Tab-separated table of C-alpha atoms (C1' of nucleotides) in Angstrom:
chain	number	residue	atom	x	y	z
T	7	MET	CA	0.000	0.000	0.000
T	8	PRO	CA	2.074	2.861	1.156
T	9	GLU	CA	4.767	4.729	-0.653
T	10	LEU	CA	6.317	7.868	0.697
T	11	PRO	CA	3.265	10.174	0.363
T	12	GLU	CA	1.063	7.711	2.236
T	13	VAL	CA	3.612	7.314	5.017
T	14	GLU	CA	4.070	11.087	5.203
T	15	THR	CA	0.289	11.578	5.382
T	16	THR	CA	0.081	9.002	8.160
T	17	LYS	CA	2.969	10.503	10.119
T	18	GLU	CA	1.551	14.029	9.866
T	19	GLY	CA	-1.852	12.748	10.931
T	20	ILE	CA	-0.770	10.908	14.069
T	21	LYS	CA	1.944	13.344	15.162
T	22	SER	CA	-0.175	15.842	17.086
T	23	HIS	CA	-2.114	13.072	18.829
T	24	LEU	CA	1.054	11.471	20.164
T	25	GLU	CA	3.677	14.107	20.865
T	26	GLY	CA	3.914	15.071	24.513
T	27	GLN	CA	1.736	12.153	25.615
T	28	THR	CA	2.731	9.321	27.927
T	29	ILE	CA	2.389	5.648	27.017
T	30	LYS	CA	0.221	3.659	29.395
T	31	GLY	CA	0.963	0.311	27.811
T	32	VAL	CA	1.090	-1.745	24.628
T	33	THR	CA	-1.071	-4.705	23.660
T	34	VAL	CA	0.361	-7.027	21.041
T	35	ARG	CA	-2.460	-9.108	19.594
T	36	ASN	CA	-0.346	-10.774	16.925
T	37	PRO	CA	3.460	-10.510	17.049
T	38	LYS	CA	4.024	-12.205	13.688
T	39	LEU	CA	5.165	-9.415	11.379
T	40	ARG	CA	8.091	-9.371	8.913
T	41	ILE	CA	10.322	-9.202	11.965
T	42	PRO	CA	8.564	-10.517	15.088
T	43	VAL	CA	7.377	-7.850	17.512
T	44	PRO	CA	9.512	-7.987	20.689
T	45	ASP	CA	7.623	-9.876	23.384
T	46	ASN	CA	8.533	-7.326	26.056
T	47	LEU	CA	7.268	-4.353	24.015
T	48	ASP	CA	4.849	-3.366	26.780
T	49	GLN	CA	7.603	-3.189	29.415
T	50	LEU	CA	9.849	-1.292	27.012
T	51	CYS	CA	7.230	1.386	26.387
T	52	ALA	CA	5.056	1.699	29.491
T	53	GLY	CA	5.569	4.959	31.352
T	54	LYS	CA	7.678	6.553	28.640
T	55	LYS	CA	6.811	9.873	27.113
T	56	ILE	CA	6.634	10.499	23.363
T	57	ILE	CA	9.048	13.267	22.396
T	58	THR	CA	8.622	13.441	18.615
T	59	VAL	CA	7.172	11.523	15.678
T	60	PHE	CA	9.109	11.690	12.431
T	61	ARG	CA	9.723	9.852	9.175
T	62	ARG	CA	12.770	8.460	7.408
T	63	ALA	CA	12.109	6.739	4.065
T	64	LYS	CA	8.964	4.652	4.635
T	65	TYR	CA	9.682	4.211	8.329
T	66	ILE	CA	7.724	6.108	10.964
T	67	LEU	CA	9.882	6.726	14.022
T	68	ILE	CA	8.581	7.555	17.471
T	69	HIS	CA	11.215	9.032	19.745
T	70	LEU	CA	10.544	8.119	23.371
T	71	THR	CA	12.192	9.492	26.502
T	72	LYS	CA	14.450	6.502	26.051
T	73	GLY	CA	14.597	4.544	22.809
T	74	TYR	CA	12.572	4.609	19.607
T	75	LEU	CA	9.653	2.791	18.085
T	76	VAL	CA	10.256	1.907	14.429
T	77	ILE	CA	7.139	1.302	12.358
T	78	HIS	CA	6.894	0.206	8.729
T	79	LEU	CA	3.538	-0.276	7.035
T	80	GLY	CA	4.687	-2.880	4.506
T	81	MET	CA	2.229	-3.409	1.655
T	82	SER	CA	-1.042	-3.309	3.503
T	83	GLY	CA	-0.511	-1.566	6.822
T	84	HIS	CA	-2.077	1.522	8.297
T	85	LEU	CA	-2.111	3.350	11.602
T	86	ARG	CA	-5.191	4.824	13.139
T	87	ILE	CA	-5.939	7.056	16.095
T	88	VAL	CA	-8.942	5.762	18.025
T	89	THR	CA	-10.498	5.970	21.473
T	90	ALA	CA	-10.481	3.282	24.111
T	91	LYS	CA	-14.021	2.086	23.462
T	92	SER	CA	-13.322	1.274	19.818
T	93	GLU	CA	-13.175	-2.537	19.423
T	94	PRO	CA	-10.057	-3.841	17.619
T	95	GLU	CA	-10.662	-5.824	14.448
T	96	LYS	CA	-9.095	-8.922	12.961
T	97	HIS	CA	-5.852	-7.414	11.672
T	98	ASP	CA	-5.319	-4.774	14.354
T	99	HIS	CA	-2.117	-6.343	15.631
T	100	ILE	CA	-0.806	-3.705	18.018
T	101	LEU	CA	-2.494	-1.167	20.295
T	102	LEU	CA	-0.350	1.602	21.762
T	103	MET	CA	-2.362	3.056	24.620
T	104	LEU	CA	-1.784	6.545	25.981
T	105	THR	CA	-2.620	7.704	29.486
T	106	ASN	CA	-5.199	10.169	28.069
T	107	GLY	CA	-7.313	7.323	26.633
T	108	VAL	CA	-6.172	7.702	23.023
T	109	ILE	CA	-4.991	4.552	21.231
T	110	LEU	CA	-2.691	4.185	18.228
T	111	ARG	CA	-3.780	1.086	16.328
T	112	PHE	CA	-1.466	-0.736	13.925
T	113	CYS	CA	-3.403	-2.754	11.362
T	114	ASP	CA	-1.650	-4.843	8.711
T	115	PRO	CA	-3.554	-7.689	7.001
T	116	ARG	CA	-0.589	-9.022	5.022
T	117	ARG	CA	1.850	-8.609	7.919
T	118	PHE	CA	4.745	-7.380	5.788
T	119	GLY	CA	5.112	-4.458	8.172
T	120	LEU	CA	7.267	-3.897	11.238
T	121	PHE	CA	6.768	-2.614	14.764
T	122	LEU	CA	10.043	-2.623	16.663
T	123	TYR	CA	11.700	-0.986	19.620
T	124	ILE	CA	15.324	0.075	19.392
T	125	ASP	CA	17.589	1.611	22.003
T	126	GLU	CA	20.209	3.048	19.692
T	127	ASN	CA	20.291	5.913	17.212
T	128	PRO	CA	17.853	4.698	14.535
T	129	TYR	CA	20.023	5.973	11.705
T	130	GLN	CA	22.701	3.481	12.740
T	131	HIS	CA	20.274	0.604	12.883
T	132	GLN	CA	20.645	-2.160	10.307
T	133	LEU	CA	17.268	-1.296	8.763
T	134	LEU	CA	18.038	2.376	8.147
T	135	ALA	CA	21.798	2.583	7.897
T	136	HIS	CA	22.056	1.917	4.160
T	137	LEU	CA	19.186	4.030	2.887
T	138	GLY	CA	19.719	6.532	0.094
T	139	PRO	CA	18.718	10.194	0.270
T	140	GLU	CA	15.174	11.460	0.720
T	141	PRO	CA	13.670	12.208	-2.709
T	142	LEU	CA	12.542	15.690	-1.649
T	143	SER	CA	15.955	16.663	-0.293
T	144	ASN	CA	18.490	18.725	-2.240
T	145	GLU	CA	20.879	15.801	-2.048
T	146	PHE	CA	18.667	13.967	-4.515
T	147	ASN	CA	18.981	15.747	-7.863
T	148	GLY	CA	19.817	15.100	-11.514
T	149	HIS	CA	23.550	15.080	-10.949
T	150	TYR	CA	23.292	12.605	-8.088
T	151	LEU	CA	20.968	10.358	-10.082
T	152	ARG	CA	23.300	10.422	-13.091
T	153	GLN	CA	26.255	9.419	-10.911
T	154	LYS	CA	24.302	6.451	-9.556
T	155	ALA	CA	22.872	5.481	-12.958
T	156	ARG	CA	25.965	5.783	-15.146
T	157	ASN	CA	27.358	2.312	-14.453
T	158	LYS	CA	24.070	0.447	-13.960
T	159	ASN	CA	22.631	-1.701	-16.673
T	160	LYS	CA	19.327	-2.392	-14.994
T	161	PRO	CA	16.065	-0.709	-16.030
T	162	ILE	CA	15.749	2.872	-14.822
T	163	LYS	CA	12.467	1.957	-13.144
T	164	SER	CA	14.226	-0.622	-10.956
T	165	LEU	CA	16.974	1.878	-10.163
T	166	ILE	CA	14.647	4.572	-8.820
T	167	MET	CA	12.786	1.960	-6.776
T	168	ASP	CA	16.061	0.875	-5.131
T	169	ASN	CA	16.154	2.235	-1.570
T	170	GLU	CA	19.927	2.544	-1.615
T	171	ILE	CA	19.632	4.976	-4.540
T	172	VAL	CA	16.658	7.008	-3.327
T	173	VAL	CA	14.023	6.127	-0.744
T	174	GLY	CA	10.257	6.218	-0.856
T	175	VAL	CA	9.666	5.750	-4.594
T	176	GLY	CA	7.464	2.698	-5.000
T	177	ASN	CA	5.734	1.180	-7.983
T	178	ILE	CA	3.043	3.823	-8.482
T	179	TYR	CA	5.244	6.907	-8.280
T	180	ALA	CA	8.105	5.319	-10.238
T	181	THR	CA	5.609	4.567	-12.997
T	182	GLU	CA	4.077	8.040	-12.919
T	183	SER	CA	7.358	9.957	-12.802
T	184	LEU	CA	8.790	8.021	-15.768
T	185	PHE	CA	5.699	8.906	-17.782
T	186	LEU	CA	6.009	12.583	-16.848
T	187	ALA	CA	9.713	12.505	-17.778
T	188	ASN	CA	9.001	10.769	-21.132
T	189	ILE	CA	11.362	7.914	-20.260
T	190	HIS	CA	10.551	4.303	-21.081
T	191	PRO	CA	10.700	2.242	-17.863
T	192	THR	CA	13.026	-0.433	-19.278
T	193	THR	CA	15.644	2.078	-20.450
T	194	PRO	CA	19.029	0.867	-19.135
T	195	ALA	CA	19.969	3.324	-16.402
T	196	LYS	CA	23.424	3.971	-17.810
T	197	ILE	CA	22.269	5.401	-21.125
T	198	LEU	CA	20.389	8.289	-19.503
T	199	SER	CA	22.038	11.662	-20.049
T	200	GLU	CA	22.525	14.106	-17.219
T	201	SER	CA	19.687	16.247	-18.562
T	202	MET	CA	17.310	13.260	-18.664
T	203	CYS	CA	18.323	12.425	-15.095
T	204	HIS	CA	17.586	16.016	-14.163
T	205	VAL	CA	14.110	15.830	-15.699
T	206	LEU	CA	13.430	12.509	-13.986
T	207	ALA	CA	14.603	13.675	-10.560
T	208	THR	CA	12.472	16.798	-10.955
T	209	GLN	CA	9.377	14.780	-11.906
T	210	ILE	CA	9.886	12.363	-9.004
T	211	LYS	CA	9.870	15.335	-6.636
T	212	GLU	CA	6.831	16.890	-8.321
T	213	VAL	CA	4.726	13.756	-8.305
T	214	LEU	CA	5.572	13.025	-4.654
T	215	LYS	CA	4.805	16.608	-3.601
T	216	GLN	CA	1.467	16.569	-5.403
T	217	ALA	CA	0.571	13.208	-3.880
T	218	ILE	CA	1.409	14.452	-0.384
T	219	LEU	CA	-0.864	17.460	-0.966
T	220	CYS	CA	-3.667	15.036	-1.925
T	221	GLY	CA	-3.140	12.910	1.183
T	222	GLY	CA	-1.624	10.014	-0.749
T	223	THR	CA	-3.054	7.516	-3.215
T	224	THR	CA	-5.862	5.168	-2.242
T	225	LEU	CA	-6.191	2.318	-4.728
T	226	ARG	CA	-7.617	-0.297	-2.484
T	227	ASP	CA	-6.695	-0.296	1.141
T	228	PHE	CA	-4.848	2.869	2.060
T	229	TYR	CA	-6.627	5.006	4.603
T	230	ALA	CA	-5.175	7.807	6.661
T	231	PHE	CA	-5.047	7.934	10.454
T	232	ASP	CA	-8.666	9.114	10.563
T	233	GLY	CA	-9.930	6.518	8.083
T	234	LYS	CA	-10.127	8.883	5.108
T	235	PRO	CA	-8.773	7.866	1.696
T	236	GLY	CA	-6.072	9.685	-0.285
T	237	TYR	CA	-7.177	11.456	-3.429
T	238	PHE	CA	-4.093	11.254	-5.630
T	239	SER	CA	-5.572	8.245	-7.464
T	240	MET	CA	-7.641	10.829	-9.351
T	241	SER	CA	-4.408	12.286	-10.729
T	242	LEU	CA	-2.724	9.081	-11.882
T	243	LYS	CA	-1.822	9.428	-15.556
T	244	VAL	CA	-0.645	5.919	-16.473
T	245	TYR	CA	-0.697	3.645	-13.431
T	246	GLY	CA	-3.405	1.019	-13.861
T	247	ARG	CA	-4.526	2.437	-17.246
T	248	LYS	CA	-3.568	-0.511	-19.489
T	249	ASN	CA	-5.286	-0.317	-22.918
T	250	GLN	CA	-6.754	3.083	-22.115
T	251	PRO	CA	-5.704	6.020	-24.308
T	252	CYS	CA	-2.622	7.994	-23.319
T	253	LEU	CA	-3.729	11.350	-21.940
T	254	LEU	CA	-1.173	13.103	-24.169
T	255	CYS	CA	-1.311	11.228	-27.513
T	256	GLN	CA	-4.267	8.798	-27.299
T	257	HIS	CA	-2.073	5.765	-28.016
T	258	PRO	CA	-3.157	2.824	-25.822
T	259	ILE	CA	-1.178	2.476	-22.601
T	260	GLU	CA	0.809	-0.753	-22.424
T	261	SER	CA	2.037	-2.770	-19.478
T	262	LEU	CA	5.076	-4.916	-18.755
T	263	ILE	CA	6.421	-6.779	-15.763
T	264	ILE	CA	9.763	-5.244	-14.741
T	265	ALA	CA	11.632	-6.945	-11.907
T	266	GLY	CA	8.387	-8.568	-10.874
T	267	ARG	CA	6.378	-5.344	-10.724
T	268	ASN	CA	3.629	-4.306	-13.093
T	269	SER	CA	4.660	-1.266	-15.104
T	270	PHE	CA	2.519	0.991	-17.275
T	271	PHE	CA	3.762	3.284	-20.026
T	272	CYS	CA	2.896	4.985	-23.286
T	273	PRO	CA	5.112	3.480	-26.032
T	274	LYS	CA	4.858	6.688	-28.075
T	275	CYS	CA	5.492	9.285	-25.361
T	276	GLN	CA	8.107	7.209	-23.525
T	277	ASN	CA	10.519	6.113	-26.209
F	17	DC	C1'	29.160	-7.161	-7.896
F	18	DT	C1'	24.664	-7.121	-10.532
F	19	DC	C1'	20.289	-8.317	-11.514
F	20	DA	C1'	15.907	-11.289	-11.771
F	21	DG	C1'	12.965	-13.994	-9.310
F	22	DA	C1'	11.019	-16.085	-5.328
F	23	DT	C1'	9.246	-15.209	-0.963
F	24	DC	C1'	6.729	-13.626	3.272
F	25	DC	C1'	0.831	-13.155	3.994
F	26	DT	C1'	-4.141	-12.101	3.363
F	27	DG	C1'	-7.877	-9.918	0.821
F	28	DT	C1'	-10.110	-8.670	-3.362
F	29	DG	C1'	-11.833	-9.031	-7.786
F	30	DC	C1'	-12.303	-11.289	-11.891
F	31	DG	C1'	-13.527	-15.142	-15.076
F	32	DC	C1'	-15.673	-19.380	-15.408
Q	30	DT	C1'	-23.947	-17.284	-6.186
Q	31	DG	C1'	-19.728	-19.868	-5.693
Q	32	DC	C1'	-15.010	-21.201	-6.542
Q	33	DG	C1'	-10.325	-20.839	-7.829
Q	34	DC	C1'	-6.778	-18.155	-9.497
Q	35	DA	C1'	-4.096	-13.986	-10.357
Q	36	DC	C1'	-2.669	-10.050	-8.394
Q	37	DA	C1'	-1.649	-6.181	-4.913
Q	38	DG	C1'	1.272	-0.078	-2.741
Q	39	DG	C1'	7.523	-3.519	-0.019
Q	40	DA	C1'	11.809	-5.318	1.150
Q	41	DT	C1'	14.960	-9.009	1.526
Q	42	DC	C1'	17.140	-13.183	0.405
Q	43	DT	C1'	18.925	-16.594	-3.038
Q	44	DG	C1'	21.240	-17.969	-6.831
Q	45	DA	C1'	22.559	-17.550	-11.707
DNA sequence: CTCAGATCCTGTGCGC
DNA sequence: TGCGCACAGGATCTGA
């Protein structure tokens, strides 16, 4: 489900409900996630205060008076702010209860997500230590992308979805930004000129910014902290539009599997 | 090292 | 209406 805009929307939504509050306790209803939830999570969290809530890549980080919670939504996860009387449902695996009666609920049907506690600086943790730059930072630009692409033979779509190159660009936004940049998704990364890399980096930033403004993309199961969908799906230009006319030239949109992921493109506009 | 493919898991949506 | 199959927004591991 979530790419960077959805995670950003979630983080922004829960932030004000959590910061400054104290954790009463944690209920783990199902610890079986991509990495098992620590079985002493309740002891690790109870009584601690939440200092800040922030995001790095697709991870949501909760800085406690001591230690951090590291949350990843995987493919199908979402977080929701609810009140104590709200009954948890089947896939609500973790309930983080605050002393003021508010509960943060972690729901993840496919269980590809994560909910961990770490003591150390999260940026040094195994999961985050090797991540590339944030796509909306100045560090990520055409020159940087060209340097990373120049010796890579793999499709440009796979390159921009590689978290060590740039974080947060998943299948939808990789597909959309390549369309906006007029670059065919299977183009070997190394043949892209610096100016094409500049256009691509610019379009990645644009499409992510627009999606964040819309509250993310809801295709099927993404809902924000308050249960509302994201509206960027209205703005998708190629994703999911196989056989429909290209919005620029009317040629039917085609699809291809690239590195196991469905990819949509206009063969005329993206040559 | 580089890249493609399989894999973890459940729900949904489609075709028969 | 019911059933089975293909597919889904991610990330990591394996092996060619």
